[in-house]
Rosetta silent file (secondary structure, phi, psi, omega in degrees, C-alpha in Angstrom):
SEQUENCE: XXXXXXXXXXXXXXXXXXXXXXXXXXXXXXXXXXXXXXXXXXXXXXXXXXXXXXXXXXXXXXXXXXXXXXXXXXXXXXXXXXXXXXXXXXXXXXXXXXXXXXXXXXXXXXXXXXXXXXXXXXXXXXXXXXXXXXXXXXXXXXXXXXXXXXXXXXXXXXXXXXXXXXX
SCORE:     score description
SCORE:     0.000 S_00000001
   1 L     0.000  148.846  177.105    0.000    0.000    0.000 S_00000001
   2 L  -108.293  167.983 -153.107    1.413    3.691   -0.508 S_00000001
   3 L    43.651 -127.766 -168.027    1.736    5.934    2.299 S_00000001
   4 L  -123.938   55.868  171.954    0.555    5.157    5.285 S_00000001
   5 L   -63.313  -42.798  146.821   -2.712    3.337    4.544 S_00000001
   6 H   -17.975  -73.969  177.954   -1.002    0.057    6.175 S_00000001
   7 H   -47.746  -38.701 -175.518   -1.221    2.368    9.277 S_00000001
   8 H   -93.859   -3.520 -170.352   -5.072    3.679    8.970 S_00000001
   9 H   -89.702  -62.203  162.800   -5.844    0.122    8.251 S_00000001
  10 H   -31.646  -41.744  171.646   -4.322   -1.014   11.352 S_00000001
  11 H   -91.969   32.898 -171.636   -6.170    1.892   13.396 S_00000001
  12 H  -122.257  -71.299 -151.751   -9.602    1.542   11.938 S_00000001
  13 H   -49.180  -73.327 -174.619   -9.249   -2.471   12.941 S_00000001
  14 H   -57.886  -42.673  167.857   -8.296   -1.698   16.444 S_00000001
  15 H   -37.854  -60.208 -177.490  -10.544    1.022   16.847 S_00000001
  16 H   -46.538  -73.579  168.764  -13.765   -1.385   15.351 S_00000001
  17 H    -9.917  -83.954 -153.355  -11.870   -3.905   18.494 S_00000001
  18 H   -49.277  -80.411  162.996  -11.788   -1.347   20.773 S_00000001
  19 H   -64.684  -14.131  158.572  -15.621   -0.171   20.444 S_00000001
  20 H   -76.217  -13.673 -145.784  -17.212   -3.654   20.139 S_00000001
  21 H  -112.713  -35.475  179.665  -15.054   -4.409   23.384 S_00000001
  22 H   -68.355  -52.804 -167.158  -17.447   -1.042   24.942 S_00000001
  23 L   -82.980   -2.099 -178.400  -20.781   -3.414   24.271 S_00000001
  24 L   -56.915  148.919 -172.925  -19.594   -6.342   25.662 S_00000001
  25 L    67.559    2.974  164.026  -22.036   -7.835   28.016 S_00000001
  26 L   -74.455  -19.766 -177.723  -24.477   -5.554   25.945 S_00000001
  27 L   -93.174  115.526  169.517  -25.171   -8.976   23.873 S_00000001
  28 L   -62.628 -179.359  171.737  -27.429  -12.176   24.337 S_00000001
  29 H   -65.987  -47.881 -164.347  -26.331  -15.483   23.199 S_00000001
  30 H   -55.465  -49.017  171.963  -29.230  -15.038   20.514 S_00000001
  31 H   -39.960  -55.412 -170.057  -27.739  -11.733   19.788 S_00000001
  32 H   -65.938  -46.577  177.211  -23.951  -13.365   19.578 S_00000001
  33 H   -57.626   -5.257 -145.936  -25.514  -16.437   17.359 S_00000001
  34 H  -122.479  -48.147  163.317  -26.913  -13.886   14.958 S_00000001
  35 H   -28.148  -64.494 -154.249  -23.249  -12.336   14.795 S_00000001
  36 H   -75.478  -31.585 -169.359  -21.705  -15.202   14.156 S_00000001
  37 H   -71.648  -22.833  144.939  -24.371  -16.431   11.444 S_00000001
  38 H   -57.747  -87.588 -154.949  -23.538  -12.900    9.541 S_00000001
  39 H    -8.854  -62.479 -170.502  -20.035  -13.755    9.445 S_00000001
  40 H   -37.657  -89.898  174.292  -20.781  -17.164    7.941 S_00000001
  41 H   -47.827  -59.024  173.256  -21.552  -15.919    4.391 S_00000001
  42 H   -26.421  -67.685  175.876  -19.323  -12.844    4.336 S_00000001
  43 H   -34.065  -47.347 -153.786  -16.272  -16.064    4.691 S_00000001
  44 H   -81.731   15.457  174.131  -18.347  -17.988    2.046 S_00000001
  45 H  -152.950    8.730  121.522  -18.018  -15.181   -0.877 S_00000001
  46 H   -65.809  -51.398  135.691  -14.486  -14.351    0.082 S_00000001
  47 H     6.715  -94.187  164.165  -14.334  -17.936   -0.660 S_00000001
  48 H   -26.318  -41.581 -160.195  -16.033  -17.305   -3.979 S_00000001
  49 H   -91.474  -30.514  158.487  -13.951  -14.422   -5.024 S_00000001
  50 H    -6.297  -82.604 -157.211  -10.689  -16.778   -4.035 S_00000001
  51 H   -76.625   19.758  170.006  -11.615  -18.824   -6.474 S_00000001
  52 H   -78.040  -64.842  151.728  -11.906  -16.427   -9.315 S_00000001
  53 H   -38.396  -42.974 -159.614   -8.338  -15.302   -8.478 S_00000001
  54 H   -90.312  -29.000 -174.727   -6.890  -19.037   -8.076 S_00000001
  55 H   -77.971  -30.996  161.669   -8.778  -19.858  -11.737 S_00000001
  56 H   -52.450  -50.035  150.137   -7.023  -16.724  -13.170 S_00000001
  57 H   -30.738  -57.661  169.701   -3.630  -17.766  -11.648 S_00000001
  58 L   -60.676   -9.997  179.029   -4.126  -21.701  -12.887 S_00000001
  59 L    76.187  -22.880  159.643   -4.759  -20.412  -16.171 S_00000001
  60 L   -42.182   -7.281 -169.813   -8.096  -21.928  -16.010 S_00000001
  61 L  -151.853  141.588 -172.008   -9.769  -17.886  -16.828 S_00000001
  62 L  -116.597   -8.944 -179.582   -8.241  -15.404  -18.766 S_00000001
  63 L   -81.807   97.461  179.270  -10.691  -12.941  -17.296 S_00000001
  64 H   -71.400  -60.841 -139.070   -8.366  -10.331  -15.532 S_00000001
  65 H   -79.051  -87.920 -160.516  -10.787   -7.612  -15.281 S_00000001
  66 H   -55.881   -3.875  171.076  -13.080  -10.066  -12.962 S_00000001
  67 H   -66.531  -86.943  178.898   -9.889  -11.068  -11.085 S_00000001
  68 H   -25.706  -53.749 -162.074   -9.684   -7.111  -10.541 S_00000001
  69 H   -66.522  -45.814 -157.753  -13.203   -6.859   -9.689 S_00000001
  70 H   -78.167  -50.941  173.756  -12.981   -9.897   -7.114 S_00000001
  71 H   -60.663  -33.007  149.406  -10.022   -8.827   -5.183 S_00000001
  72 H   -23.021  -58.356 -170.424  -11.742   -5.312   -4.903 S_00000001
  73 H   -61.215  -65.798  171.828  -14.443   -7.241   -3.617 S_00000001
  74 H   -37.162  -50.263  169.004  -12.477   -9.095   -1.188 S_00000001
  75 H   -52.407  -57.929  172.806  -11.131   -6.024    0.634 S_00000001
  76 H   -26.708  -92.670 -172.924  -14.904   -4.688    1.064 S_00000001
  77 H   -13.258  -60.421 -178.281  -15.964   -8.139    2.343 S_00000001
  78 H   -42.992  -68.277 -179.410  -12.676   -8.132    4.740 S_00000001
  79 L   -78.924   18.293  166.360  -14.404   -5.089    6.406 S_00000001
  80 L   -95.927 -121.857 -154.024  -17.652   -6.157    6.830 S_00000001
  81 H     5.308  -57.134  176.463  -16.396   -9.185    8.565 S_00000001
  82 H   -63.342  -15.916  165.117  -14.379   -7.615   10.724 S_00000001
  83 H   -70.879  -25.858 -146.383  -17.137   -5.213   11.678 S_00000001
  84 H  -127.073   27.554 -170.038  -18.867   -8.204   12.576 S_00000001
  85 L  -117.610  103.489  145.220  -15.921   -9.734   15.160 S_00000001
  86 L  -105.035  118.851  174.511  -17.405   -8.235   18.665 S_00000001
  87 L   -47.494  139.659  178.425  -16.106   -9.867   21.783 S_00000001
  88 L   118.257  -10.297 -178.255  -17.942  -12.308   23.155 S_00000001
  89 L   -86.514   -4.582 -169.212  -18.231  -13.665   19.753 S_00000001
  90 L   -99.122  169.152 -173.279  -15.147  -16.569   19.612 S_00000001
  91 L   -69.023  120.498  157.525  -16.062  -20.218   20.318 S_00000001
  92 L   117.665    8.358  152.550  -17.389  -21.241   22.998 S_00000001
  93 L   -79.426  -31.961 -147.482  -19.098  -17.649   23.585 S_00000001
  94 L   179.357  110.370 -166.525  -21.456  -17.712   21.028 S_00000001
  95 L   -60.543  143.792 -163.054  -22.744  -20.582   19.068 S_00000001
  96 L    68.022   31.568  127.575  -21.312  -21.929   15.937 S_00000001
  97 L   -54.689  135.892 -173.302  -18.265  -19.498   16.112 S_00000001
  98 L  -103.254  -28.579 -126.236  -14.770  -20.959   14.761 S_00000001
  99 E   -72.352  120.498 -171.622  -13.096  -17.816   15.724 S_00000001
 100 L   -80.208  148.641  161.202  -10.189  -17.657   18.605 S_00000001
 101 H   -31.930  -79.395 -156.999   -9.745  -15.569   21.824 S_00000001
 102 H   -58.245   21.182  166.759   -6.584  -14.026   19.923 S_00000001
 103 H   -71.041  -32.491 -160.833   -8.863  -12.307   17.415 S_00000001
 104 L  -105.542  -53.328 -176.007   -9.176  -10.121   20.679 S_00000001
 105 L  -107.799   46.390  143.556   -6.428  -10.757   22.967 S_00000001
 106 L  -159.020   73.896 -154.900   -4.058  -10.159   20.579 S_00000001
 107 H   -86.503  -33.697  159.439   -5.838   -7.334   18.710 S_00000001
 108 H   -68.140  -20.302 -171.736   -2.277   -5.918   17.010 S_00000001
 109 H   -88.077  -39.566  167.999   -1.366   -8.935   15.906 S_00000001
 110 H   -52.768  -47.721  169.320   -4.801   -9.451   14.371 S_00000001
 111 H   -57.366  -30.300 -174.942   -4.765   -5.700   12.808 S_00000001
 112 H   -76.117  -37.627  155.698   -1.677   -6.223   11.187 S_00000001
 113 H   -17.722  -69.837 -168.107   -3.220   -9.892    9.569 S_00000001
 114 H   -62.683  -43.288  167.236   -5.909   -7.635    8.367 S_00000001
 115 H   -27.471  -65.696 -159.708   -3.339   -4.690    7.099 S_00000001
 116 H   -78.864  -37.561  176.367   -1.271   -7.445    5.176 S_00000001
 117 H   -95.591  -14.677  148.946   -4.326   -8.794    3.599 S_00000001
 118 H   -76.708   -5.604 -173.614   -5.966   -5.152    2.560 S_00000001
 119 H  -106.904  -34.855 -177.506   -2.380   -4.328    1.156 S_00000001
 120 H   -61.816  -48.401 -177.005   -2.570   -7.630   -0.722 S_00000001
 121 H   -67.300  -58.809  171.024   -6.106   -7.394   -2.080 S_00000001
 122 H   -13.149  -69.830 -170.070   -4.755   -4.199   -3.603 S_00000001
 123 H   -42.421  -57.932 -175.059   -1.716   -5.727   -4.783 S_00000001
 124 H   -38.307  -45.388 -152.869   -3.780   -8.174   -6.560 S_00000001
 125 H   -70.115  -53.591 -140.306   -6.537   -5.860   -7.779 S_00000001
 126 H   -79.635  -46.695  176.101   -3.783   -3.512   -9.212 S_00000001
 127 H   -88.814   -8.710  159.400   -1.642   -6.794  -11.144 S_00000001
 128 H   -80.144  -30.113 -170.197   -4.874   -8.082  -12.581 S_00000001
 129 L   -71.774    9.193 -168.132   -5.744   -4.760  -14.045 S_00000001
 130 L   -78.494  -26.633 -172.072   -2.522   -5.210  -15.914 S_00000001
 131 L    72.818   22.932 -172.139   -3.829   -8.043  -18.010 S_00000001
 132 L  -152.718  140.601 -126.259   -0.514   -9.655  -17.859 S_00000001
 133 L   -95.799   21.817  169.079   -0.246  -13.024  -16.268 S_00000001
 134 L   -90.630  -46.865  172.500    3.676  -13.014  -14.860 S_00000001
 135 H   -31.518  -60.519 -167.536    2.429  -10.153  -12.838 S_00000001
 136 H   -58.315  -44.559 -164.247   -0.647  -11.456  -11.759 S_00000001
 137 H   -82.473  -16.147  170.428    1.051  -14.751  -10.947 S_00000001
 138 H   -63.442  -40.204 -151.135    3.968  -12.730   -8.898 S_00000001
 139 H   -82.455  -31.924 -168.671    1.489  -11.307   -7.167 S_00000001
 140 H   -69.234  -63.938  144.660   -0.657  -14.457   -6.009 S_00000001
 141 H    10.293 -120.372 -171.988    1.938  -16.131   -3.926 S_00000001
 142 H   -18.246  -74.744 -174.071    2.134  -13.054   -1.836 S_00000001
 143 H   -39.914  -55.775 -169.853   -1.703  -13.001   -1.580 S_00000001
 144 H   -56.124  -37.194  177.593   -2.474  -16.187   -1.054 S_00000001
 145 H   -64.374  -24.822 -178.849    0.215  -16.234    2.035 S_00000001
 146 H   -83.015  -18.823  173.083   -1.975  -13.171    3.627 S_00000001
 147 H   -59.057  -59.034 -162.395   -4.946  -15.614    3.662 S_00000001
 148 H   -75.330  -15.946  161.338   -3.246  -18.190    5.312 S_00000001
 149 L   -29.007  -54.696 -170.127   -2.070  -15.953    8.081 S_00000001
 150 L   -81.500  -21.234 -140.601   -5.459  -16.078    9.825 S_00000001
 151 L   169.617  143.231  179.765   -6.359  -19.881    8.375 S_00000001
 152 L   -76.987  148.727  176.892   -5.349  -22.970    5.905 S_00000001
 153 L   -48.215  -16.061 -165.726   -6.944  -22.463    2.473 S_00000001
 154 L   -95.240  159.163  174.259   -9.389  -24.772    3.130 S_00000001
 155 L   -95.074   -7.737  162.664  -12.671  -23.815    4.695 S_00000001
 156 L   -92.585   18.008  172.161  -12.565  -26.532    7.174 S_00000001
 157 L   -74.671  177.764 -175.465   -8.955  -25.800    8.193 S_00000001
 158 L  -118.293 -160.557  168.764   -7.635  -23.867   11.562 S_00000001
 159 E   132.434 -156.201 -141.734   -5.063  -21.569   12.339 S_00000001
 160 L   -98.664   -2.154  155.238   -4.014  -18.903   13.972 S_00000001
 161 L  -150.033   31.442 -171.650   -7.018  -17.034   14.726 S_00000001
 162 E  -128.163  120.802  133.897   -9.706  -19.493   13.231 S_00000001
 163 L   -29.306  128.697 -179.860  -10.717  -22.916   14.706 S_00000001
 164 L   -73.035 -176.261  175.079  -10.697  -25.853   12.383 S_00000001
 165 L  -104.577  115.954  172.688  -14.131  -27.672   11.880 S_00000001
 166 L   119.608  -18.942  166.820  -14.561  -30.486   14.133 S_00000001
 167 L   -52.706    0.000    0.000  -11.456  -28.796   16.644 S_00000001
C-alpha cells in the first residue's frame, strides 16, 4: 500500500476492536448467534472471489478484469467481517463461532493480519488490471500467504485465529 494506509488500516481495525469491546455484556447469546451467522456468508463469498483469483492464476480464466473486480471485492468483504468480530463472539461464547480468543487478545497482531491482507487485495486488484499473467502470478503467492495468516486455504482448516471444523 502507498503511504501510510497500512497504518489507517491497522487503526480503523483496532478502533472497530476497541468499540465492540465497549458493548460487551451488551449482547445475548441469541444476539452473539446472529453475529456469528452474519459472518458465515461474508467467509463464504471471500471464498467465492478466491476462487476467481486461483482460476485466473491456474490459467483456467483469462478474465483479468473479474480477477480485478474480485479482489476489490475481497477487501470490502474483509471489512464487513471484521465489523462483525465483537467480543464475546469466539467459540465457545457464542454458538457456531470458529473464531479464537486471539482475534481479541491479541488485537495488534490481528490488525496487522488484516493490514497485510488489505495491502494484498490491492496488490492483486492492481496486477490483474494489468492483463498480464507473470504479474498477476507474482502477485498471487504473496496473496495467497496473507490468507493463510489467519487460516489454511481450506474452509474446514484452523489456524491462527480461526478454529478448524470439528477442533
Amino acid at each position: 500500500m502507498i503511504g501510510g494506509s497500512h497504518s489507517s488500516v491497522l487503526a480503523s481495525v483496532a478502533v472497530l476492536l476497541l468499540l465492540a469491546g465497549a458493548a460487551t455484556g451488551q449482547s445475548s447469546e441469541y444476539e452473539r448467534a446472529q453475529i456469528v451467522a452474519e459472518r458465515k456468508p461474508v467467509m463464504g463469498d471471500l471464498q467465492d472471489n478466491y476462487w476467481v483469483l486461483f482460476n485466473v492464476n491456474k490459467g483456467d480464466s483469462e478474465d483479468f478484469a473479474a480477477a480485478s473486480a474480485a479482489a476489490r471485492e475481497m477487501s470490502a468483504l474483509m471489512a464487513r467481517f471484521v465489523s462483525l468480530l465483537e467480543p464475546g463472539t469466539a467459540r465457545g461464547e457464542a454458538p457456531g463461532s470458529r473464531a479464537k480468543p486471539e482475534v481479541w487478545s491479541e488485537p495488534e497482531t490481528f490488525a496487522s493480519a488484516v493490514g497485510t491482507f488489505q495491502e494484498a487485495t490491492a496488490a492483486m486488484a492492481a496486477a490483474a488490471a494489468t492483463g498480464d499473467r507473470e504479474t498477476y502470478m507474482g502477485e498471487f503467492e504473496s496473496f495467497t500467504g496473507a490468507c493463510t495468516v489467519c487460516h489454511g486455504l481450506r474452509p474446514s482448516s484452523g489456524g491462527m485465529f480461526r478454529f478448524a471444523k470439528g477442533e
